[in-house]
PDB file of C-alpha atoms in Angstrom:
ATOM      1  CA  UNK A  29     111.334 123.216  84.588  1.00 48.00           C
ATOM      2  CA  UNK A  30     109.867 124.531  87.901  1.00 57.00           C
ATOM      3  CA  UNK A  31     106.642 122.621  87.391  1.00 66.00           C
ATOM      4  CA  UNK A  32     108.410 119.265  88.211  1.00 70.00           C
ATOM      5  CA  UNK A  33     109.925 120.665  91.458  1.00 71.00           C
ATOM      6  CA  UNK A  34     106.639 122.247  92.550  1.00 77.00           C
ATOM      7  CA  UNK A  35     104.704 119.141  91.786  1.00 80.00           C
ATOM      8  CA  UNK A  36     107.180 117.006  93.718  1.00 78.00           C
ATOM      9  CA  UNK A  37     106.635 119.281  96.659  1.00 79.00           C
ATOM     10  CA  UNK A  38     102.828 119.058  96.543  1.00 84.00           C
ATOM     11  CA  UNK A  39     102.988 115.253  96.041  1.00 83.00           C
ATOM     12  CA  UNK A  40     105.163 114.849  98.975  1.00 82.00           C
ATOM     13  CA  UNK A  41     102.888 117.043 101.244  1.00 86.00           C
ATOM     14  CA  UNK A  42     100.109 114.591 100.340  1.00 84.00           C
ATOM     15  CA  UNK A  43     102.356 111.598 101.036  1.00 82.00           C
ATOM     16  CA  UNK A  44     103.357 113.086 104.447  1.00 86.00           C
ATOM     17  CA  UNK A  45      99.754 113.560 105.447  1.00 85.00           C
ATOM     18  CA  UNK A  46      98.973 109.933 104.312  1.00 78.00           C
ATOM     19  CA  UNK A  47     101.871 108.569 106.311  1.00 80.00           C
ATOM     20  CA  UNK A  48     100.780 110.087 109.573  1.00 82.00           C
ATOM     21  CA  UNK A  49      97.800 107.625 110.021  1.00 76.00           C
ATOM     22  CA  UNK A  50      99.868 104.788 108.681  1.00 72.00           C
ATOM     23  CA  UNK A  51     102.580 105.393 111.435  1.00 77.00           C
ATOM     24  CA  UNK A  52      99.999 106.043 114.132  1.00 75.00           C
ATOM     25  CA  UNK A  53      97.892 102.896 113.531  1.00 67.00           C
ATOM     26  CA  UNK A  54     101.041 100.827 112.952  1.00 65.00           C
ATOM     27  CA  UNK A  55     102.234 101.895 116.518  1.00 70.00           C
ATOM     28  CA  UNK A  56      98.856 101.249 118.048  1.00 64.00           C
ATOM     29  CA  UNK A  57      98.671  97.749 116.236  1.00 57.00           C
ATOM     30  CA  UNK A  58     102.047  96.710 117.642  1.00 59.00           C
ATOM     31  CA  UNK A  59     100.921  97.711 121.174  1.00 57.00           C
ATOM     32  CA  UNK A  60      97.561  96.105 121.049  1.00 51.00           C
ATOM     33  CA  UNK A  61      95.551  93.309 119.366  1.00 48.00           C
ATOM     34  CA  UNK A  62      92.359  95.277 118.926  1.00 42.00           C
ATOM     35  CA  UNK A  63      89.721  93.926 116.614  1.00 39.00           C
ATOM     36  CA  UNK A  64      90.868  90.429 116.768  1.00 44.00           C
ATOM     37  CA  UNK A  65      93.744  90.935 114.398  1.00 58.00           C
ATOM     38  CA  UNK A  66      95.828  88.289 116.241  1.00 72.00           C
ATOM     39  CA  UNK A  67      97.719  87.189 113.221  1.00 65.00           C
ATOM     40  CA  UNK A  68      99.235  89.954 111.036  1.00 63.00           C
ATOM     41  CA  UNK A  69     102.603  89.042 109.467  1.00 59.00           C
ATOM     42  CA  UNK A  70     103.003  92.410 107.933  1.00 60.00           C
ATOM     43  CA  UNK A  71     102.359  94.540 111.040  1.00 64.00           C
ATOM     44  CA  UNK A  72     106.014  95.433 111.708  1.00 70.00           C
ATOM     45  CA  UNK A  73     107.162  95.758 108.121  1.00 70.00           C
ATOM     46  CA  UNK A  74     104.113  97.967 107.463  1.00 69.00           C
ATOM     47  CA  UNK A  75     105.087 100.283 110.254  1.00 74.00           C
ATOM     48  CA  UNK A  76     108.803 100.440 109.109  1.00 78.00           C
ATOM     49  CA  UNK A  77     107.734 101.371 105.594  1.00 75.00           C
ATOM     50  CA  UNK A  78     105.345 103.912 106.992  1.00 78.00           C
ATOM     51  CA  UNK A  79     108.268 105.594 108.832  1.00 82.00           C
ATOM     52  CA  UNK A  80     110.404 105.502 105.772  1.00 79.00           C
ATOM     53  CA  UNK A  81     107.719 107.090 103.754  1.00 80.00           C
ATOM     54  CA  UNK A  82     107.286 109.816 106.347  1.00 84.00           C
ATOM     55  CA  UNK A  83     110.991 110.662 106.316  1.00 83.00           C
ATOM     56  CA  UNK A  84     111.158 110.429 102.617  1.00 81.00           C
ATOM     57  CA  UNK A  85     108.338 112.850 102.181  1.00 84.00           C
ATOM     58  CA  UNK A  86     110.024 115.478 104.363  1.00 85.00           C
ATOM     59  CA  UNK A  87     113.229 115.224 102.159  1.00 80.00           C
ATOM     60  CA  UNK A  88     110.978 115.488  99.154  1.00 80.00           C
ATOM     61  CA  UNK A  89     109.123 118.655 100.335  1.00 82.00           C
ATOM     62  CA  UNK A  90     112.340 120.393 101.273  1.00 81.00           C
ATOM     63  CA  UNK A  91     114.282 119.236  98.074  1.00 73.00           C
ATOM     64  CA  UNK A  92     111.317 120.078  95.768  1.00 71.00           C
ATOM     65  CA  UNK A  93     110.584 123.501  97.200  1.00 75.00           C
ATOM     66  CA  UNK A  94     114.132 124.717  98.017  1.00 75.00           C
ATOM     67  CA  UNK A  95     115.698 122.861  95.077  1.00 72.00           C
ATOM     68  CA  UNK A  96     118.755 121.550  97.089  1.00 74.00           C
ATOM     69  CA  UNK A  97     120.625 118.924  94.984  1.00 78.00           C
ATOM     70  CA  UNK A  98     122.104 116.922  97.852  1.00 82.00           C
ATOM     71  CA  UNK A  99     118.526 116.691  99.572  1.00 82.00           C
ATOM     72  CA  UNK A 100     117.003 115.524  96.416  1.00 80.00           C
ATOM     73  CA  UNK A 101     119.792 112.995  95.891  1.00 84.00           C
ATOM     74  CA  UNK A 102     119.090 111.618  99.490  1.00 84.00           C
ATOM     75  CA  UNK A 103     115.330 111.628  98.674  1.00 83.00           C
ATOM     76  CA  UNK A 104     115.810 109.571  95.586  1.00 86.00           C
ATOM     77  CA  UNK A 105     117.852 107.094  97.459  1.00 86.00           C
ATOM     78  CA  UNK A 106     115.380 106.717 100.280  1.00 83.00           C
ATOM     79  CA  UNK A 107     112.572 106.582  97.657  1.00 83.00           C
ATOM     80  CA  UNK A 108     114.333 103.743  95.799  1.00 88.00           C
ATOM     81  CA  UNK A 109     114.666 101.764  99.209  1.00 85.00           C
ATOM     82  CA  UNK A 110     110.877 102.419  99.935  1.00 81.00           C
ATOM     83  CA  UNK A 111     109.896 101.349  96.390  1.00 87.00           C
ATOM     84  CA  UNK A 112     112.026  98.116  96.598  1.00 88.00           C
ATOM     85  CA  UNK A 113     110.716  97.141  99.984  1.00 83.00           C
ATOM     86  CA  UNK A 114     107.181  98.002  98.989  1.00 82.00           C
ATOM     87  CA  UNK A 115     107.364  96.021  95.779  1.00 88.00           C
ATOM     88  CA  UNK A 116     108.961  93.116  97.495  1.00 87.00           C
ATOM     89  CA  UNK A 117     106.205  93.007 100.044  1.00 80.00           C
ATOM     90  CA  UNK A 118     103.544  93.235  97.112  1.00 82.00           C
ATOM     91  CA  UNK A 119     105.131  90.334  95.278  1.00 86.00           C
ATOM     92  CA  UNK A 120     105.470  88.235  98.460  1.00 82.00           C
ATOM     93  CA  UNK A 121     101.739  88.818  99.466  1.00 78.00           C
ATOM     94  CA  UNK A 122     100.732  87.857  96.022  1.00 79.00           C
ATOM     95  CA  UNK A 123     102.556  84.591  95.973  1.00 79.00           C
ATOM     96  CA  UNK A 124     101.721  83.726  99.614  1.00 77.00           C
ATOM     97  CA  UNK A 125      98.038  83.988  98.781  1.00 73.00           C
ATOM     98  CA  UNK A 126      98.037  82.372  95.405  1.00 71.00           C
ATOM     99  CA  UNK A 127      96.881  79.104  96.860  1.00 68.00           C
ATOM    100  CA  UNK A 128      93.018  79.547  97.050  1.00 66.00           C
ATOM    101  CA  UNK A 129      92.516  78.013 100.520  1.00 71.00           C
ATOM    102  CA  UNK A 130      88.879  78.289 101.338  1.00 76.00           C
ATOM    103  CA  UNK A 131      86.556  76.234 103.402  1.00 82.00           C
ATOM    104  CA  UNK A 132      84.243  73.425 103.023  1.00 86.00           C
ATOM    105  CA  UNK A 133      80.627  74.398 103.443  1.00 88.00           C
ATOM    106  CA  UNK A 134      78.674  72.452 106.191  1.00 87.00           C
ATOM    107  CA  UNK A 135      75.397  71.539 104.688  1.00 84.00           C
ATOM    108  CA  UNK A 136      72.366  73.157 106.124  1.00 82.00           C
ATOM    109  CA  UNK A 137      74.426  75.881 107.904  1.00 86.00           C
ATOM    110  CA  UNK A 138      76.192  79.174 107.159  1.00 83.00           C
ATOM    111  CA  UNK A 139      79.452  77.770 108.608  1.00 89.00           C
ATOM    112  CA  UNK A 140      82.575  76.450 106.907  1.00 90.00           C
ATOM    113  CA  UNK A 141      85.350  74.220 108.076  1.00 92.00           C
ATOM    114  CA  UNK A 142      89.073  74.760 107.073  1.00 91.00           C
ATOM    115  CA  UNK A 143      92.017  72.506 106.588  1.00 90.00           C
ATOM    116  CA  UNK A 144      95.570  73.625 107.098  1.00 89.00           C
ATOM    117  CA  UNK A 145      96.910  71.836 104.107  1.00 86.00           C
ATOM    118  CA  UNK A 146      95.054  74.033 101.670  1.00 88.00           C
ATOM    119  CA  UNK A 147      97.427  76.977 102.237  1.00 87.00           C
ATOM    120  CA  UNK A 148     100.927  77.594 101.070  1.00 84.00           C
ATOM    121  CA  UNK A 149     103.752  75.887 103.174  1.00 86.00           C
ATOM    122  CA  UNK A 150     105.426  79.181 104.216  1.00 85.00           C
ATOM    123  CA  UNK A 151     102.203  80.633 105.616  1.00 85.00           C
ATOM    124  CA  UNK A 152     101.404  77.239 107.390  1.00 89.00           C
ATOM    125  CA  UNK A 153     104.806  77.517 109.159  1.00 89.00           C
ATOM    126  CA  UNK A 154     103.698  80.864 110.846  1.00 85.00           C
ATOM    127  CA  UNK A 155     100.948  78.984 112.757  1.00 89.00           C
ATOM    128  CA  UNK A 156     102.700  75.676 113.190  1.00 91.00           C
ATOM    129  CA  UNK A 157     105.550  77.423 115.002  1.00 90.00           C
ATOM    130  CA  UNK A 158     104.747  76.769 118.736  1.00 90.00           C
ATOM    131  CA  UNK A 159     106.094  80.143 119.838  1.00 89.00           C
ATOM    132  CA  UNK A 160     103.994  82.035 117.242  1.00 87.00           C
ATOM    133  CA  UNK A 161     100.852  80.176 117.958  1.00 91.00           C
ATOM    134  CA  UNK A 162     101.263  80.824 121.615  1.00 90.00           C
ATOM    135  CA  UNK A 163     101.095  84.502 121.006  1.00 86.00           C
ATOM    136  CA  UNK A 164      98.029  84.153 118.840  1.00 88.00           C
ATOM    137  CA  UNK A 165      96.224  82.003 121.350  1.00 89.00           C
ATOM    138  CA  UNK A 166      97.127  84.628 124.087  1.00 87.00           C
ATOM    139  CA  UNK A 167      95.686  87.325 121.772  1.00 84.00           C
ATOM    140  CA  UNK A 168      92.375  85.345 121.407  1.00 85.00           C
ATOM    141  CA  UNK A 169      92.161  84.684 125.028  1.00 86.00           C
ATOM    142  CA  UNK A 170      92.933  88.144 126.135  1.00 83.00           C
ATOM    143  CA  UNK A 171      90.381  89.722 123.802  1.00 78.00           C
ATOM    144  CA  UNK A 172      87.765  87.251 125.017  1.00 81.00           C
ATOM    145  CA  UNK A 173      87.383  86.856 121.317  1.00 81.00           C
ATOM    146  CA  UNK A 174      84.838  84.046 121.049  1.00 86.00           C
ATOM    147  CA  UNK A 175      82.282  85.031 123.733  1.00 81.00           C
ATOM    148  CA  UNK A 176      82.236  88.632 122.499  1.00 74.00           C
ATOM    149  CA  UNK A 177      81.699  87.940 118.758  1.00 70.00           C
ATOM    150  CA  UNK A 178      79.605  84.639 118.710  1.00 75.00           C
ATOM    151  CA  UNK A 179      75.792  84.782 118.903  1.00 75.00           C
ATOM    152  CA  UNK A 180      74.133  85.106 122.463  1.00 75.00           C
ATOM    153  CA  UNK A 181      73.793  82.239 124.849  1.00 71.00           C
ATOM    154  CA  UNK A 182      70.070  82.056 124.250  1.00 78.00           C
ATOM    155  CA  UNK A 183      70.544  81.254 120.520  1.00 85.00           C
ATOM    156  CA  UNK A 184      68.963  78.099 119.509  1.00 89.00           C
ATOM    157  CA  UNK A 185      70.853  75.558 117.392  1.00 89.00           C
ATOM    158  CA  UNK A 186      68.617  76.278 114.362  1.00 89.00           C
ATOM    159  CA  UNK A 187      69.310  80.100 114.621  1.00 90.00           C
ATOM    160  CA  UNK A 188      72.889  79.391 115.306  1.00 89.00           C
ATOM    161  CA  UNK A 189      73.289  77.250 112.130  1.00 89.00           C
ATOM    162  CA  UNK A 190      71.808  80.173 110.128  1.00 88.00           C
ATOM    163  CA  UNK A 191      74.605  82.482 111.209  1.00 87.00           C
ATOM    164  CA  UNK A 192      77.338  83.215 108.732  1.00 88.00           C
ATOM    165  CA  UNK A 193      80.543  82.886 110.860  1.00 88.00           C
ATOM    166  CA  UNK A 194      83.839  84.412 110.024  1.00 88.00           C
ATOM    167  CA  UNK A 195      86.533  81.767 109.517  1.00 90.00           C
ATOM    168  CA  UNK A 196      88.093  82.415 112.919  1.00 89.00           C
ATOM    169  CA  UNK A 197      84.780  82.010 114.721  1.00 90.00           C
ATOM    170  CA  UNK A 198      83.896  78.993 112.808  1.00 91.00           C
ATOM    171  CA  UNK A 199      87.222  77.341 113.360  1.00 92.00           C
ATOM    172  CA  UNK A 200      88.348  78.425 116.827  1.00 93.00           C
ATOM    173  CA  UNK A 201      85.082  79.018 118.694  1.00 92.00           C
ATOM    174  CA  UNK A 202      83.163  75.769 117.993  1.00 93.00           C
ATOM    175  CA  UNK A 203      84.052  72.062 117.568  1.00 93.00           C
ATOM    176  CA  UNK A 204      84.085  70.351 114.058  1.00 91.00           C
ATOM    177  CA  UNK A 205      80.789  68.824 112.899  1.00 90.00           C
ATOM    178  CA  UNK A 206      82.693  65.553 112.657  1.00 89.00           C
ATOM    179  CA  UNK A 207      82.844  65.367 116.348  1.00 90.00           C
ATOM    180  CA  UNK A 208      79.024  65.070 116.790  1.00 88.00           C
ATOM    181  CA  UNK A 209      78.921  67.050 120.021  1.00 92.00           C
ATOM    182  CA  UNK A 210      75.520  68.173 121.460  1.00 92.00           C
ATOM    183  CA  UNK A 211      74.817  71.825 121.213  1.00 92.00           C
ATOM    184  CA  UNK A 212      74.151  73.729 124.402  1.00 91.00           C
ATOM    185  CA  UNK A 213      75.114  77.253 123.393  1.00 90.00           C
ATOM    186  CA  UNK A 214      77.406  78.689 120.682  1.00 89.00           C
ATOM    187  CA  UNK A 215      80.584  78.108 122.840  1.00 89.00           C
ATOM    188  CA  UNK A 216      79.374  75.271 125.088  1.00 91.00           C
ATOM    189  CA  UNK A 217      79.077  71.709 123.499  1.00 93.00           C
ATOM    190  CA  UNK A 218      78.583  68.393 125.203  1.00 91.00           C
ATOM    191  CA  UNK A 219      81.039  65.696 124.383  1.00 86.00           C
ATOM    192  CA  UNK A 220      79.785  62.223 123.616  1.00 78.00           C
ATOM    193  CA  UNK A 221      81.501  59.154 125.160  1.00 73.00           C
ATOM    194  CA  UNK A 222      80.923  56.978 122.147  1.00 66.00           C
ATOM    195  CA  UNK A 223      82.243  59.404 119.587  1.00 66.00           C
ATOM    196  CA  UNK A 224      84.017  57.520 116.809  1.00 68.00           C
ATOM    197  CA  UNK A 225      85.633  60.546 115.121  1.00 76.00           C
ATOM    198  CA  UNK A 226      89.356  60.145 114.429  1.00 84.00           C
ATOM    199  CA  UNK A 227      89.810  64.025 114.130  1.00 88.00           C
ATOM    200  CA  UNK A 228      92.250  65.180 116.831  1.00 91.00           C
ATOM    201  CA  UNK A 229      90.447  68.444 117.153  1.00 93.00           C
ATOM    202  CA  UNK A 230      87.616  66.622 118.888  1.00 92.00           C
ATOM    203  CA  UNK A 231      89.881  65.726 121.825  1.00 91.00           C
ATOM    204  CA  UNK A 232      91.507  69.253 121.704  1.00 93.00           C
ATOM    205  CA  UNK A 233      88.059  70.881 122.235  1.00 94.00           C
ATOM    206  CA  UNK A 234      87.135  72.174 125.806  1.00 94.00           C
ATOM    207  CA  UNK A 235      84.220  74.270 126.962  1.00 93.00           C
ATOM    208  CA  UNK A 236      86.668  76.485 129.067  1.00 92.00           C
ATOM    209  CA  UNK A 237      86.584  79.926 127.184  1.00 89.00           C
ATOM    210  CA  UNK A 238      90.335  80.007 127.588  1.00 91.00           C
ATOM    211  CA  UNK A 239      90.736  76.777 125.711  1.00 93.00           C
ATOM    212  CA  UNK A 240      87.741  76.136 123.340  1.00 94.00           C
ATOM    213  CA  UNK A 241      89.440  75.048 119.954  1.00 95.00           C
ATOM    214  CA  UNK A 242      92.474  77.170 120.269  1.00 94.00           C
ATOM    215  CA  UNK A 243      94.538  74.199 120.181  1.00 94.00           C
ATOM    216  CA  UNK A 244      92.814  72.696 117.072  1.00 95.00           C
ATOM    217  CA  UNK A 245      94.457  72.562 113.670  1.00 94.00           C
ATOM    218  CA  UNK A 246      91.180  73.888 112.316  1.00 94.00           C
ATOM    219  CA  UNK A 247      91.705  77.045 114.280  1.00 94.00           C
ATOM    220  CA  UNK A 248      95.144  77.585 112.710  1.00 93.00           C
ATOM    221  CA  UNK A 249      93.490  77.122 109.320  1.00 93.00           C
ATOM    222  CA  UNK A 250      90.774  79.575 110.207  1.00 92.00           C
ATOM    223  CA  UNK A 251      93.347  82.247 111.226  1.00 90.00           C
ATOM    224  CA  UNK A 252      95.181  81.840 107.920  1.00 89.00           C
ATOM    225  CA  UNK A 253      91.926  82.161 105.970  1.00 90.00           C
ATOM    226  CA  UNK A 254      91.056  85.315 107.896  1.00 86.00           C
ATOM    227  CA  UNK A 255      94.513  86.698 107.068  1.00 83.00           C
ATOM    228  CA  UNK A 256      94.319  85.874 103.374  1.00 84.00           C
ATOM    229  CA  UNK A 257      90.764  87.620 103.100  1.00 83.00           C
ATOM    230  CA  UNK A 258      92.218  90.731 104.620  1.00 77.00           C
ATOM    231  CA  UNK A 259      95.355  90.635 102.364  1.00 78.00           C
ATOM    232  CA  UNK A 260      93.287  90.100  99.206  1.00 78.00           C
ATOM    233  CA  UNK A 261      90.871  92.907 100.232  1.00 75.00           C
ATOM    234  CA  UNK A 262      93.845  95.250 100.446  1.00 74.00           C
ATOM    235  CA  UNK A 263      95.540  94.146  97.203  1.00 77.00           C
ATOM    236  CA  UNK A 264      93.965  96.854  94.984  1.00 79.00           C
ATOM    237  CA  UNK A 265      94.979  99.520  97.439  1.00 77.00           C
ATOM    238  CA  UNK A 266      98.441  98.211  97.618  1.00 78.00           C
ATOM    239  CA  UNK A 267      98.589  98.171  93.836  1.00 84.00           C
ATOM    240  CA  UNK A 268      97.291 101.698  93.497  1.00 84.00           C
ATOM    241  CA  UNK A 269      99.809 102.825  96.131  1.00 80.00           C
ATOM    242  CA  UNK A 270     102.757 101.202  94.281  1.00 84.00           C
ATOM    243  CA  UNK A 271     101.730 102.890  91.006  1.00 87.00           C
ATOM    244  CA  UNK A 272     101.524 106.320  92.913  1.00 85.00           C
ATOM    245  CA  UNK A 273     104.957 105.878  94.428  1.00 84.00           C
ATOM    246  CA  UNK A 274     106.375 104.994  91.034  1.00 88.00           C
ATOM    247  CA  UNK A 275     104.848 108.191  89.583  1.00 87.00           C
ATOM    248  CA  UNK A 276     106.223 110.304  92.473  1.00 84.00           C
ATOM    249  CA  UNK A 277     109.687 108.750  91.891  1.00 85.00           C
ATOM    250  CA  UNK A 278     109.476 109.760  88.175  1.00 86.00           C
ATOM    251  CA  UNK A 279     108.637 113.328  89.025  1.00 83.00           C
ATOM    252  CA  UNK A 280     111.534 113.262  91.573  1.00 82.00           C
ATOM    253  CA  UNK A 281     114.040 112.165  88.933  1.00 83.00           C
ATOM    254  CA  UNK A 282     112.859 115.128  86.667  1.00 82.00           C
ATOM    255  CA  UNK A 283     113.139 117.539  89.536  1.00 76.00           C
ATOM    256  CA  UNK A 284     116.631 116.333  90.374  1.00 75.00           C
ATOM    257  CA  UNK A 285     117.770 116.613  86.728  1.00 77.00           C
ATOM    258  CA  UNK A 286     116.290 120.180  86.623  1.00 72.00           C
ATOM    259  CA  UNK A 287     118.079 121.169  89.870  1.00 67.00           C
ATOM    260  CA  UNK A 288     121.509 119.785  88.685  1.00 65.00           C
ATOM    261  CA  UNK A 289     121.185 121.768  85.485  1.00 59.00           C
ATOM    262  CA  UNK A 290     120.452 124.971  87.366  1.00 56.00           C
ATOM    263  CA  UNK A 291     123.549 124.517  89.641  1.00 51.00           C
TER     264      UNK A 291
END
């Protein structure tokens, strides 16, 4: 029936239009680290899938509208690869984020502290790797992340404690409460000589805005928490997109069958 071919063409026009911003933002994201997205494990895979989807949609438009069997066959092959890659990423993201993570609330504040061992081993390895972490630190320093997003210098300790800080800010931009440092401003804390804390992050802290707590284990945990939050926020979209691609693949199979019968 013609309806499956026409529907395939229309669906792929929609897919092509959607793939344009996906590829565009994928390219931009690989060139910059805007918005503090310093740890994005799916940045390159997302761009590759976006390019495949764009190429696939062009074959789908031509094959659906012109009813050319070999183009439709090529389209189905590319579509299968895209579906397989997308489904693999969906499953992978689900299992990587199954461990709840989360932070421990600091009594009397809007802050949380995060521990690295609360996350899956695979994702821990991404930040434990020295080469990877060096890139992440460079991103945080280059973007002047903490000074630009933390409350202003004139903020009192009382007001600062009321602030609900994002995981990265709470973990990378201030020392752990265990350290017992004296507050001067959100990114400047005075160390105490008689501090009895055994937390290695206390020694790693430095008021230099290029150091702060970027060498702390808590900073690595905060980055993972931020990443997992963003992944979970996108889970519904990824699920709907997967279902939509499966629908398009089913329509493409019908269109291919109709085209073969015609020829």
